PDB file of C-alpha atoms in Angstrom:
ATOM      1  CA  UNK A   1      14.016 -38.955  20.403  1.00  0.00           C
ATOM      2  CA  UNK A   2      15.095 -37.023  17.309  1.00  0.00           C
ATOM      3  CA  UNK A   3      17.661 -34.707  18.565  1.00  0.00           C
ATOM      4  CA  UNK A   4      21.289 -35.952  17.582  1.00  0.00           C
ATOM      5  CA  UNK A   5      23.700 -36.302  20.580  1.00  0.00           C
ATOM      6  CA  UNK A   6      27.385 -36.728  20.133  1.00  0.00           C
ATOM      7  CA  UNK A   7      29.069 -38.809  22.617  1.00  0.00           C
ATOM      8  CA  UNK A   8      32.627 -38.898  23.641  1.00  0.00           C
ATOM      9  CA  UNK A   9      34.182 -41.704  25.324  1.00  0.00           C
ATOM     10  CA  UNK A  10      37.071 -40.588  27.274  1.00  0.00           C
ATOM     11  CA  UNK A  11      39.882 -43.092  27.428  1.00  0.00           C
ATOM     12  CA  UNK A  12      40.350 -44.931  31.040  1.00  0.00           C
ATOM     13  CA  UNK A  13      44.254 -44.336  31.283  1.00  0.00           C
ATOM     14  CA  UNK A  14      44.932 -41.058  33.438  1.00  0.00           C
ATOM     15  CA  UNK A  15      47.266 -39.432  30.966  1.00  0.00           C
ATOM     16  CA  UNK A  16      44.813 -39.677  27.877  1.00  0.00           C
ATOM     17  CA  UNK A  17      41.841 -39.054  29.934  1.00  0.00           C
ATOM     18  CA  UNK A  18      43.365 -35.569  30.781  1.00  0.00           C
ATOM     19  CA  UNK A  19      44.372 -34.947  27.338  1.00  0.00           C
ATOM     20  CA  UNK A  20      40.639 -35.621  25.904  1.00  0.00           C
ATOM     21  CA  UNK A  21      39.085 -33.731  28.647  1.00  0.00           C
ATOM     22  CA  UNK A  22      41.180 -30.558  27.679  1.00  0.00           C
ATOM     23  CA  UNK A  23      40.413 -31.080  24.242  1.00  0.00           C
ATOM     24  CA  UNK A  24      36.377 -31.657  24.502  1.00  0.00           C
ATOM     25  CA  UNK A  25      35.372 -29.921  27.989  1.00  0.00           C
ATOM     26  CA  UNK A  26      34.902 -26.297  26.185  1.00  0.00           C
ATOM     27  CA  UNK A  27      32.162 -27.688  23.822  1.00  0.00           C
ATOM     28  CA  UNK A  28      30.351 -30.458  26.452  1.00  0.00           C
ATOM     29  CA  UNK A  29      26.877 -29.554  27.000  1.00  0.00           C
ATOM     30  CA  UNK A  30      26.693 -32.384  29.537  1.00  0.00           C
ATOM     31  CA  UNK A  31      28.960 -34.793  31.227  1.00  0.00           C
ATOM     32  CA  UNK A  32      28.093 -38.267  32.006  1.00  0.00           C
ATOM     33  CA  UNK A  33      30.727 -39.691  34.441  1.00  0.00           C
ATOM     34  CA  UNK A  34      30.382 -43.557  34.578  1.00  0.00           C
ATOM     35  CA  UNK A  35      31.375 -45.149  37.877  1.00  0.00           C
ATOM     36  CA  UNK A  36      31.889 -49.051  38.302  1.00  0.00           C
ATOM     37  CA  UNK A  37      29.486 -49.796  41.141  1.00  0.00           C
ATOM     38  CA  UNK A  38      31.092 -53.276  41.698  1.00  0.00           C
ATOM     39  CA  UNK A  39      34.905 -51.847  42.038  1.00  0.00           C
ATOM     40  CA  UNK A  40      33.772 -48.472  43.616  1.00  0.00           C
ATOM     41  CA  UNK A  41      34.743 -49.460  47.313  1.00  0.00           C
ATOM     42  CA  UNK A  42      38.247 -50.163  46.493  1.00  0.00           C
ATOM     43  CA  UNK A  43      38.723 -47.416  43.787  1.00  0.00           C
ATOM     44  CA  UNK A  44      36.965 -44.572  45.720  1.00  0.00           C
ATOM     45  CA  UNK A  45      40.065 -42.626  45.906  1.00  0.00           C
ATOM     46  CA  UNK A  46      40.984 -42.492  42.291  1.00  0.00           C
ATOM     47  CA  UNK A  47      37.219 -42.061  41.156  1.00  0.00           C
ATOM     48  CA  UNK A  48      37.024 -38.953  43.370  1.00  0.00           C
ATOM     49  CA  UNK A  49      40.225 -37.505  42.435  1.00  0.00           C
ATOM     50  CA  UNK A  50      39.165 -37.593  38.733  1.00  0.00           C
ATOM     51  CA  UNK A  51      35.778 -36.207  39.523  1.00  0.00           C
ATOM     52  CA  UNK A  52      37.325 -33.448  41.465  1.00  0.00           C
ATOM     53  CA  UNK A  53      39.864 -32.452  38.586  1.00  0.00           C
ATOM     54  CA  UNK A  54      36.696 -31.894  36.375  1.00  0.00           C
ATOM     55  CA  UNK A  55      34.661 -30.347  38.983  1.00  0.00           C
ATOM     56  CA  UNK A  56      37.038 -27.411  39.898  1.00  0.00           C
ATOM     57  CA  UNK A  57      38.161 -26.978  36.199  1.00  0.00           C
ATOM     58  CA  UNK A  58      37.789 -23.167  35.355  1.00  0.00           C
ATOM     59  CA  UNK A  59      36.141 -23.869  31.914  1.00  0.00           C
ATOM     60  CA  UNK A  60      33.757 -26.792  33.257  1.00  0.00           C
ATOM     61  CA  UNK A  61      32.469 -24.416  36.014  1.00  0.00           C
ATOM     62  CA  UNK A  62      32.204 -21.523  33.683  1.00  0.00           C
ATOM     63  CA  UNK A  63      29.701 -23.592  31.294  1.00  0.00           C
ATOM     64  CA  UNK A  64      28.238 -25.368  33.996  1.00  0.00           C
ATOM     65  CA  UNK A  65      27.448 -28.639  31.724  1.00  0.00           C
ATOM     66  CA  UNK A  66      24.636 -30.846  33.407  1.00  0.00           C
ATOM     67  CA  UNK A  67      26.464 -33.879  35.152  1.00  0.00           C
ATOM     68  CA  UNK A  68      25.059 -37.164  35.412  1.00  0.00           C
ATOM     69  CA  UNK A  69      27.040 -40.054  37.504  1.00  0.00           C
ATOM     70  CA  UNK A  70      26.056 -43.135  36.244  1.00  0.00           C
ATOM     71  CA  UNK A  71      26.437 -45.988  38.673  1.00  0.00           C
ATOM     72  CA  UNK A  72      27.085 -49.091  36.200  1.00  0.00           C
ATOM     73  CA  UNK A  73      27.136 -52.803  36.821  1.00  0.00           C
ATOM     74  CA  UNK A  74      23.854 -52.871  39.135  1.00  0.00           C
ATOM     75  CA  UNK A  75      23.084 -56.025  37.454  1.00  0.00           C
ATOM     76  CA  UNK A  76      25.872 -57.612  39.742  1.00  0.00           C
ATOM     77  CA  UNK A  77      25.151 -58.518  43.260  1.00  0.00           C
ATOM     78  CA  UNK A  78      27.831 -56.624  45.244  1.00  0.00           C
ATOM     79  CA  UNK A  79      27.129 -53.282  43.429  1.00  0.00           C
ATOM     80  CA  UNK A  80      26.888 -50.238  45.535  1.00  0.00           C
ATOM     81  CA  UNK A  81      23.477 -48.066  45.239  1.00  0.00           C
ATOM     82  CA  UNK A  82      23.525 -44.652  43.677  1.00  0.00           C
ATOM     83  CA  UNK A  83      22.683 -43.100  46.858  1.00  0.00           C
ATOM     84  CA  UNK A  84      25.722 -45.004  48.813  1.00  0.00           C
ATOM     85  CA  UNK A  85      28.038 -43.744  45.871  1.00  0.00           C
ATOM     86  CA  UNK A  86      26.737 -40.106  46.251  1.00  0.00           C
ATOM     87  CA  UNK A  87      27.463 -40.105  49.836  1.00  0.00           C
ATOM     88  CA  UNK A  88      30.913 -41.637  49.355  1.00  0.00           C
ATOM     89  CA  UNK A  89      31.963 -39.303  46.753  1.00  0.00           C
ATOM     90  CA  UNK A  90      30.574 -36.313  48.771  1.00  0.00           C
ATOM     91  CA  UNK A  91      32.650 -37.458  51.956  1.00  0.00           C
ATOM     92  CA  UNK A  92      35.801 -38.129  49.600  1.00  0.00           C
ATOM     93  CA  UNK A  93      35.642 -34.742  47.416  1.00  0.00           C
ATOM     94  CA  UNK A  94      35.297 -33.061  51.004  1.00  0.00           C
ATOM     95  CA  UNK A  95      38.396 -34.685  52.160  1.00  0.00           C
ATOM     96  CA  UNK A  96      40.018 -33.645  48.850  1.00  0.00           C
ATOM     97  CA  UNK A  97      39.088 -30.269  49.317  1.00  0.00           C
ATOM     98  CA  UNK A  98      40.015 -29.676  52.514  1.00  0.00           C
ATOM     99  CA  UNK A  99      43.900 -31.100  51.849  1.00  0.00           C
ATOM    100  CA  UNK A 100      43.892 -29.141  48.646  1.00  0.00           C
ATOM    101  CA  UNK A 101      43.091 -25.808  50.196  1.00  0.00           C
ATOM    102  CA  UNK A 102      45.622 -26.817  53.071  1.00  0.00           C
ATOM    103  CA  UNK A 103      48.244 -27.188  50.342  1.00  0.00           C
ATOM    104  CA  UNK A 104      50.887 -24.235  49.929  1.00  0.00           C
ATOM    105  CA  UNK A 105      50.466 -22.317  46.915  1.00  0.00           C
ATOM    106  CA  UNK A 106      53.087 -21.452  44.411  1.00  0.00           C
ATOM    107  CA  UNK A 107      56.430 -20.104  45.291  1.00  0.00           C
ATOM    108  CA  UNK A 108      55.190 -16.912  43.348  1.00  0.00           C
ATOM    109  CA  UNK A 109      52.339 -16.644  46.136  1.00  0.00           C
ATOM    110  CA  UNK A 110      49.479 -16.389  43.701  1.00  0.00           C
ATOM    111  CA  UNK A 111      46.678 -18.569  44.916  1.00  0.00           C
ATOM    112  CA  UNK A 112      44.157 -16.951  42.134  1.00  0.00           C
ATOM    113  CA  UNK A 113      45.875 -19.214  39.192  1.00  0.00           C
ATOM    114  CA  UNK A 114      45.006 -22.407  40.849  1.00  0.00           C
ATOM    115  CA  UNK A 115      41.794 -24.466  40.471  1.00  0.00           C
ATOM    116  CA  UNK A 116      38.515 -23.025  42.036  1.00  0.00           C
ATOM    117  CA  UNK A 117      37.321 -23.685  45.326  1.00  0.00           C
ATOM    118  CA  UNK A 118      34.869 -26.929  45.349  1.00  0.00           C
ATOM    119  CA  UNK A 119      31.649 -26.018  46.836  1.00  0.00           C
ATOM    120  CA  UNK A 120      30.636 -23.652  49.678  1.00  0.00           C
ATOM    121  CA  UNK A 121      33.614 -22.299  52.300  1.00  0.00           C
ATOM    122  CA  UNK A 122      32.933 -23.369  55.804  1.00  0.00           C
ATOM    123  CA  UNK A 123      30.170 -26.342  54.866  1.00  0.00           C
ATOM    124  CA  UNK A 124      30.810 -30.100  54.141  1.00  0.00           C
ATOM    125  CA  UNK A 125      30.579 -30.487  50.553  1.00  0.00           C
ATOM    126  CA  UNK A 126      27.580 -31.998  48.774  1.00  0.00           C
ATOM    127  CA  UNK A 127      26.747 -31.784  45.044  1.00  0.00           C
ATOM    128  CA  UNK A 128      23.971 -29.257  45.244  1.00  0.00           C
ATOM    129  CA  UNK A 129      26.532 -26.625  45.922  1.00  0.00           C
ATOM    130  CA  UNK A 130      27.863 -26.864  42.237  1.00  0.00           C
ATOM    131  CA  UNK A 131      26.593 -24.168  39.774  1.00  0.00           C
ATOM    132  CA  UNK A 132      25.778 -27.301  37.400  1.00  0.00           C
ATOM    133  CA  UNK A 133      22.774 -29.726  38.152  1.00  0.00           C
ATOM    134  CA  UNK A 134      23.951 -33.210  39.111  1.00  0.00           C
ATOM    135  CA  UNK A 135      22.055 -36.444  38.945  1.00  0.00           C
ATOM    136  CA  UNK A 136      22.770 -40.031  39.685  1.00  0.00           C
ATOM    137  CA  UNK A 137      21.438 -42.904  38.244  1.00  0.00           C
ATOM    138  CA  UNK A 138      21.753 -46.698  38.391  1.00  0.00           C
ATOM    139  CA  UNK A 139      22.424 -48.531  34.769  1.00  0.00           C
ATOM    140  CA  UNK A 140      23.820 -51.727  33.810  1.00  0.00           C
ATOM    141  CA  UNK A 141      25.330 -51.815  30.464  1.00  0.00           C
ATOM    142  CA  UNK A 142      25.026 -55.705  30.141  1.00  0.00           C
ATOM    143  CA  UNK A 143      21.396 -55.633  31.636  1.00  0.00           C
ATOM    144  CA  UNK A 144      19.796 -57.586  34.392  1.00  0.00           C
ATOM    145  CA  UNK A 145      20.584 -60.992  32.996  1.00  0.00           C
ATOM    146  CA  UNK A 146      24.303 -60.459  32.553  1.00  0.00           C
ATOM    147  CA  UNK A 147      25.933 -61.712  29.269  1.00  0.00           C
ATOM    148  CA  UNK A 148      22.449 -62.568  28.094  1.00  0.00           C
ATOM    149  CA  UNK A 149      20.190 -59.726  28.726  1.00  0.00           C
ATOM    150  CA  UNK A 150      19.694 -56.292  26.853  1.00  0.00           C
ATOM    151  CA  UNK A 151      21.320 -53.315  28.531  1.00  0.00           C
ATOM    152  CA  UNK A 152      19.569 -51.464  31.308  1.00  0.00           C
ATOM    153  CA  UNK A 153      20.650 -47.944  30.391  1.00  0.00           C
ATOM    154  CA  UNK A 154      17.005 -46.437  30.372  1.00  0.00           C
ATOM    155  CA  UNK A 155      17.475 -43.813  33.014  1.00  0.00           C
ATOM    156  CA  UNK A 156      20.819 -42.889  31.168  1.00  0.00           C
ATOM    157  CA  UNK A 157      18.877 -42.449  27.758  1.00  0.00           C
ATOM    158  CA  UNK A 158      15.878 -40.449  29.800  1.00  0.00           C
ATOM    159  CA  UNK A 159      18.496 -38.044  31.158  1.00  0.00           C
ATOM    160  CA  UNK A 160      20.307 -37.815  27.611  1.00  0.00           C
ATOM    161  CA  UNK A 161      17.057 -37.065  25.653  1.00  0.00           C
ATOM    162  CA  UNK A 162      16.100 -34.444  28.291  1.00  0.00           C
ATOM    163  CA  UNK A 163      19.337 -32.470  28.031  1.00  0.00           C
ATOM    164  CA  UNK A 164      19.583 -32.942  24.033  1.00  0.00           C
TER     165      UNK A 164
END
């Protein structure tokens, strides 16, 4: 409880997000990847795309920071569960992996300069194949009573205390 943790919130806009990821990834001991559990169904491709970029990054793979996927907005009735989000992300990341590996390499013919392979070859992707420990939690920044209640981020707080 007495450990200091510095949290850096990356902006949502794609160009800014990638810029800040580049700037801070080498020093990151952990990554909290927040997912909107209500909008997840319609945003799954975009969410998986950014997560894929993070997971195949050479620096991230080398440092293998702990990764928490925080499934936010669990106070909303239509929110998807962490288990469902995990399953759908694994499926979408597997699709991205297959389409990316089938894409032609650069004109120079060098395939080694590109991003790393995600997961194990010949197997459908799942998070256990990654070099870092990946956990999923459900949380709500607004709490169970919406605007009135306190945030329900206990699982996130416990995870941060564990990795600090």
